[in-house]
PDB file of C-alpha atoms in Angstrom:
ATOM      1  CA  UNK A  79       0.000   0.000   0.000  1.00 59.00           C
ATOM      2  CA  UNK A  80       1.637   3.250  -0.873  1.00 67.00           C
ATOM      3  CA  UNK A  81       2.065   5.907   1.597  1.00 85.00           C
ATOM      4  CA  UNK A  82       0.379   9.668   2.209  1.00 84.00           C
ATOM      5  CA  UNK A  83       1.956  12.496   1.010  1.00 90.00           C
ATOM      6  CA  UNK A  84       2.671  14.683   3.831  1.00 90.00           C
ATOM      7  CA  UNK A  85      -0.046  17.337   2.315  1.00 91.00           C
ATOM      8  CA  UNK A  86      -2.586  14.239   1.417  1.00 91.00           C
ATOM      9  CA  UNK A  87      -2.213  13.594   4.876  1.00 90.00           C
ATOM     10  CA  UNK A  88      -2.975  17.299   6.105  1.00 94.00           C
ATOM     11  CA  UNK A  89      -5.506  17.598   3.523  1.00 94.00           C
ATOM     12  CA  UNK A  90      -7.149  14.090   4.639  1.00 92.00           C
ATOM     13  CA  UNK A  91      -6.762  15.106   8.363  1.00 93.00           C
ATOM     14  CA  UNK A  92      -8.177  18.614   7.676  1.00 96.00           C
ATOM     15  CA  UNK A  93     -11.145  17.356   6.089  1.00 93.00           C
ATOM     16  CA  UNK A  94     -12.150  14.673   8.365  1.00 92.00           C
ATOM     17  CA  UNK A  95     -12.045  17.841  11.005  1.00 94.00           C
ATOM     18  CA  UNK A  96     -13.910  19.935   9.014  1.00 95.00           C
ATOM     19  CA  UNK A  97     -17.017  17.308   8.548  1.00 92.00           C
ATOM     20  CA  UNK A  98     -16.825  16.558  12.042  1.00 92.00           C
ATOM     21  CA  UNK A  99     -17.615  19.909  13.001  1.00 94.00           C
ATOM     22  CA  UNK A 100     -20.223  20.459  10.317  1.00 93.00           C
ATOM     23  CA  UNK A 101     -21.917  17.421  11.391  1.00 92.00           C
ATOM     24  CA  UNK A 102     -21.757  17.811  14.985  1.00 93.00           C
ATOM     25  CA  UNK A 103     -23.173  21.650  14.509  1.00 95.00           C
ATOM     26  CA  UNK A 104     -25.533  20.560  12.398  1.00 93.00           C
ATOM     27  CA  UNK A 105     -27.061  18.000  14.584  1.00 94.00           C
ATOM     28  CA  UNK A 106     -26.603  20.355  17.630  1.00 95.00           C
ATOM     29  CA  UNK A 107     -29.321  22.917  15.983  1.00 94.00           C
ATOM     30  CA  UNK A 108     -32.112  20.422  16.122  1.00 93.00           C
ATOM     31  CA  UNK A 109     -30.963  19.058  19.760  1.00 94.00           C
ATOM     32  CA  UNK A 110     -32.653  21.768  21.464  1.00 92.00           C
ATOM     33  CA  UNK A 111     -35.706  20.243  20.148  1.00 89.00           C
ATOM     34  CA  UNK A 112     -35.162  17.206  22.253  1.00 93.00           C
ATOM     35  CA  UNK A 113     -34.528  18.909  25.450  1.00 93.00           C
ATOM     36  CA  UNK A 114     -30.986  17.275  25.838  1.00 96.00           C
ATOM     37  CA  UNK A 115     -27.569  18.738  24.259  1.00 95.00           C
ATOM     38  CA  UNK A 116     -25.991  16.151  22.021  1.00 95.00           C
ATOM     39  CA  UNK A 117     -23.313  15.314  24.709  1.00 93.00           C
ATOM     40  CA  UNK A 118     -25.873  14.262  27.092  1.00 94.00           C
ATOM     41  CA  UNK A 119     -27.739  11.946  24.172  1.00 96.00           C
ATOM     42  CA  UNK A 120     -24.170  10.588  23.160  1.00 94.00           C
ATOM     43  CA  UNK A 121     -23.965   9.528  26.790  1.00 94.00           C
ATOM     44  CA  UNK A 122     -27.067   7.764  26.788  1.00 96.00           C
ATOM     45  CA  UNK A 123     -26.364   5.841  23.374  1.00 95.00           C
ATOM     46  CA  UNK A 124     -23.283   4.415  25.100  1.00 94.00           C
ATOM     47  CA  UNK A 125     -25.379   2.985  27.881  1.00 95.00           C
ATOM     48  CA  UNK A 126     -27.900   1.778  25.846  1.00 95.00           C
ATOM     49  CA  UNK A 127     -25.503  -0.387  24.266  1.00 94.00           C
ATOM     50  CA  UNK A 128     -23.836  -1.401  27.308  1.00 92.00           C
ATOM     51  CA  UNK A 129     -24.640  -4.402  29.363  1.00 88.00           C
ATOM     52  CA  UNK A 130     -27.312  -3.560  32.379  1.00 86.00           C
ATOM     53  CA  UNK A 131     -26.801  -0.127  30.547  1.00 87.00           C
ATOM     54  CA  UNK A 132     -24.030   0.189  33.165  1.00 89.00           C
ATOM     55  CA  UNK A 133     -20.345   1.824  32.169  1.00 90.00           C
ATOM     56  CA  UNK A 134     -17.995   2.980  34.806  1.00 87.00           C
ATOM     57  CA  UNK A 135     -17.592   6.669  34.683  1.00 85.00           C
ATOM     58  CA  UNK A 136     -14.005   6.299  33.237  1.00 85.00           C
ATOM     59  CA  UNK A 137     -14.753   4.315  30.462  1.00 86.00           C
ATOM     60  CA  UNK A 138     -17.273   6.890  29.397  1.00 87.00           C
ATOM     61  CA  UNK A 139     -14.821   9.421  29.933  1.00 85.00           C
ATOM     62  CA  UNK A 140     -12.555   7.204  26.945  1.00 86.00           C
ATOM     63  CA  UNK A 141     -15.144   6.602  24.911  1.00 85.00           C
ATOM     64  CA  UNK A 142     -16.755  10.403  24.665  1.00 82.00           C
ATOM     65  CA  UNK A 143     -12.714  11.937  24.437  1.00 81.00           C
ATOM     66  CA  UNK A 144     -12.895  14.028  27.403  1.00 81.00           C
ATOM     67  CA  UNK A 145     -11.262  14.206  30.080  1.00 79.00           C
ATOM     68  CA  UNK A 146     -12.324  12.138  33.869  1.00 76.00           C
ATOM     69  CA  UNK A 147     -12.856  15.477  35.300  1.00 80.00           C
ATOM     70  CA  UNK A 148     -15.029  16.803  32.089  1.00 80.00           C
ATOM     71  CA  UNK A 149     -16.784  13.250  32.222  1.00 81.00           C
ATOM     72  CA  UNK A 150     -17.670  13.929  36.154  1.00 83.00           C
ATOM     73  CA  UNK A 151     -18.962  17.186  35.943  1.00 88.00           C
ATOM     74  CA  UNK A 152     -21.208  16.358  32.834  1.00 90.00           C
ATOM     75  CA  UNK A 153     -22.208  12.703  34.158  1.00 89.00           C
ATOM     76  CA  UNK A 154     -23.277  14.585  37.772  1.00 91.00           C
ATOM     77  CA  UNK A 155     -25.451  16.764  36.002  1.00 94.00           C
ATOM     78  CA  UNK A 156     -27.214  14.201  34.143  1.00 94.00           C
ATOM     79  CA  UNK A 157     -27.631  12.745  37.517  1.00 94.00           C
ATOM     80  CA  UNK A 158     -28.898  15.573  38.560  1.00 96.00           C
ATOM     81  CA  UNK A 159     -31.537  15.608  35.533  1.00 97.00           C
ATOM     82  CA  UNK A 160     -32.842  12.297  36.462  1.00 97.00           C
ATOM     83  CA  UNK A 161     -31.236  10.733  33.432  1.00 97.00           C
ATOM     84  CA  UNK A 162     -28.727   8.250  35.047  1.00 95.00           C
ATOM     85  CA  UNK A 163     -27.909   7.271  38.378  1.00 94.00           C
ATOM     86  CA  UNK A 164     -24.185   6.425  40.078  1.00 90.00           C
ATOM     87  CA  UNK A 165     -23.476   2.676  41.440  1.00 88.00           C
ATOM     88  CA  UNK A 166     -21.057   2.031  43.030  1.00 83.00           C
ATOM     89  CA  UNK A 167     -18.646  -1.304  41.736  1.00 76.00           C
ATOM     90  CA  UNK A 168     -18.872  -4.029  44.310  1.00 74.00           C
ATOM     91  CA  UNK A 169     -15.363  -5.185  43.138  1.00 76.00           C
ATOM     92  CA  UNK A 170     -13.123  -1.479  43.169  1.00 74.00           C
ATOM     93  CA  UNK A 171     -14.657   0.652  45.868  1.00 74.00           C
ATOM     94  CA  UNK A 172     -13.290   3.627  43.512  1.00 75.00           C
ATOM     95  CA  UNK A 173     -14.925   2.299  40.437  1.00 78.00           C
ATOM     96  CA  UNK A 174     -18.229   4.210  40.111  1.00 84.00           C
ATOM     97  CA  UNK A 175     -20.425   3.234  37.158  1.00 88.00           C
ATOM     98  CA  UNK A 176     -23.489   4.977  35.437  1.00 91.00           C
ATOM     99  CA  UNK A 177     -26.802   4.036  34.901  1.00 92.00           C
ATOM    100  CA  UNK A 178     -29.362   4.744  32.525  1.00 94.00           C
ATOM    101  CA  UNK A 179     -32.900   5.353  34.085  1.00 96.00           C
ATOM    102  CA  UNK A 180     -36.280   5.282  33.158  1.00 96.00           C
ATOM    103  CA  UNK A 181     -36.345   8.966  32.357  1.00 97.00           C
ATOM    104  CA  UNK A 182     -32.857   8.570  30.592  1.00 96.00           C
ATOM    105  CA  UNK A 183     -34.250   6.286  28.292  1.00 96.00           C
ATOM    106  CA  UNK A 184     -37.906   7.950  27.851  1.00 97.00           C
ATOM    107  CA  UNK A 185     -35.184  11.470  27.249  1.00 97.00           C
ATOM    108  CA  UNK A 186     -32.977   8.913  24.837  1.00 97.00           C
ATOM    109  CA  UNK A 187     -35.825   7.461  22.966  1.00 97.00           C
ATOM    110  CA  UNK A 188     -36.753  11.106  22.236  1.00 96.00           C
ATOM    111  CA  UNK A 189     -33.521  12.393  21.455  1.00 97.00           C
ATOM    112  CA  UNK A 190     -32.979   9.157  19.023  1.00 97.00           C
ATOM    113  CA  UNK A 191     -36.180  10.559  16.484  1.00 96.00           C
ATOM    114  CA  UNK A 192     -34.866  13.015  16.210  1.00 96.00           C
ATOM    115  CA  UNK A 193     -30.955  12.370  16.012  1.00 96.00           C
ATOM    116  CA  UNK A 194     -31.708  10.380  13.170  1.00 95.00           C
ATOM    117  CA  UNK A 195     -34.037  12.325  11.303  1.00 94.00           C
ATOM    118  CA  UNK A 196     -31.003  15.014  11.323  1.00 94.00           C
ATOM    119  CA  UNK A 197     -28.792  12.618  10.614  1.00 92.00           C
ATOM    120  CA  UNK A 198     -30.936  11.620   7.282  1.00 91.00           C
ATOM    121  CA  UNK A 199     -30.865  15.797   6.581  1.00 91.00           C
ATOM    122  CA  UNK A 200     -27.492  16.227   7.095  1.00 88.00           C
ATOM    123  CA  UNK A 201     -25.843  13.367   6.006  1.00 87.00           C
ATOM    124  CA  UNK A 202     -28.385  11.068   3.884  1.00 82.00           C
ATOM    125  CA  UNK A 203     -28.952  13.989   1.859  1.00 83.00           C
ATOM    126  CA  UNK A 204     -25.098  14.174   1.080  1.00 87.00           C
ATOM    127  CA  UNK A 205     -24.163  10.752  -0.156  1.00 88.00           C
ATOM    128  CA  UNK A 206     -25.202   8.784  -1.834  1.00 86.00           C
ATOM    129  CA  UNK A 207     -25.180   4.951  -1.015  1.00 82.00           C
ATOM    130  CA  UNK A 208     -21.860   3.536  -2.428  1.00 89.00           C
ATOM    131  CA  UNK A 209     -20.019   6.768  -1.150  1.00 91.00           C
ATOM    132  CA  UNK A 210     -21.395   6.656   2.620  1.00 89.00           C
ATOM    133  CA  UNK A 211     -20.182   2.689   2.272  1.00 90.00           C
ATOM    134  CA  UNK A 212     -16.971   4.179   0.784  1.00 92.00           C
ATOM    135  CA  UNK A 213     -16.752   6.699   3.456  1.00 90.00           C
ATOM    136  CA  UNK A 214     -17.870   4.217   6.516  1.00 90.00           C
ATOM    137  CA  UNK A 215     -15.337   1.304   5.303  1.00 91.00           C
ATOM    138  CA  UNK A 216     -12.058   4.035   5.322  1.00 89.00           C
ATOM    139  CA  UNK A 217     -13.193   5.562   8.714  1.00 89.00           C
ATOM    140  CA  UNK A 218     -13.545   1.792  10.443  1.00 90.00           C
ATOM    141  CA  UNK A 219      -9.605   1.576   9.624  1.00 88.00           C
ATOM    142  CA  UNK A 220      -9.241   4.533  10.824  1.00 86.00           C
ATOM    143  CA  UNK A 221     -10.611   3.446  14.210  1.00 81.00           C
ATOM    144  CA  UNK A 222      -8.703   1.243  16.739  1.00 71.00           C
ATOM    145  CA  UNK A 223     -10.791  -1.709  18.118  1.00 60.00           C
TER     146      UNK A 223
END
């Protein structure tokens, strides 16, 4: 397999950033509609797909690319919300995991309408099929396991 250029490689890099952010700010203006930011809903995706939707605070913290401390203060205020709830881990007395409740699932399923209908909008309007397969196959190497 040949190699990047070092400008194919900035270029690349630059442009992966640059859909990011479009993306992300385009799915942040229908959010408010949901009464969650996106953060909060990204949170509860991850839990939804964990087992017991249980993860321990620092594995969210991994997964979302923020900081423990950023993690904390935005996992406390979903607690505060009513959207998850803190247990402790009976094997690491410092492990703390989160919890999706009932209303951080009634909050998800709400958020998820409409996450994907701006998802559809924003992206499905874009590409078309071969290219977001194109697109989705290059990003998965991209990706560490």
């Amino acid at each position: 397999m040949a190699r990047l250029t070092s400008t194919k490689a900035v270029q690349l890099w630059e442009g992966i950033a640059r859909a990011h952010s479009s993306m992300t700010a385009a799915i942040e203006k229908d959010m408010p509609k949901t009464g969650i930011p996106l953060g909060w809903y990204e949170v509860l995706a991850h839990l939804r797909r964990a087992p017991n939707t249980m993860l321990r605070f620092q594995d969210l913290a991994r997964i979302e690319g923020i900081t423990d401390s950023g993690a904390s203060r935005r996992l406390n205020q979903m607690i505060k919300a009513g959207l998850i709830d803190r247990h402790s881990c009976p094997t690491d007395r410092r492990g703390v995991y989160a919890h999706m409740t009932d209303k951080g699932w009634a909050a998800y399923e709400k958020a998820h309408a409409v996450f994907l209908r701006s998802l559809d909008r924003n992206l499905g309007a874009l590409l078309e099929p071969g290219e977001a397969d194109a697109v989705s196959a290059a990003l998965e190497r991209l990706t560490p396991n």
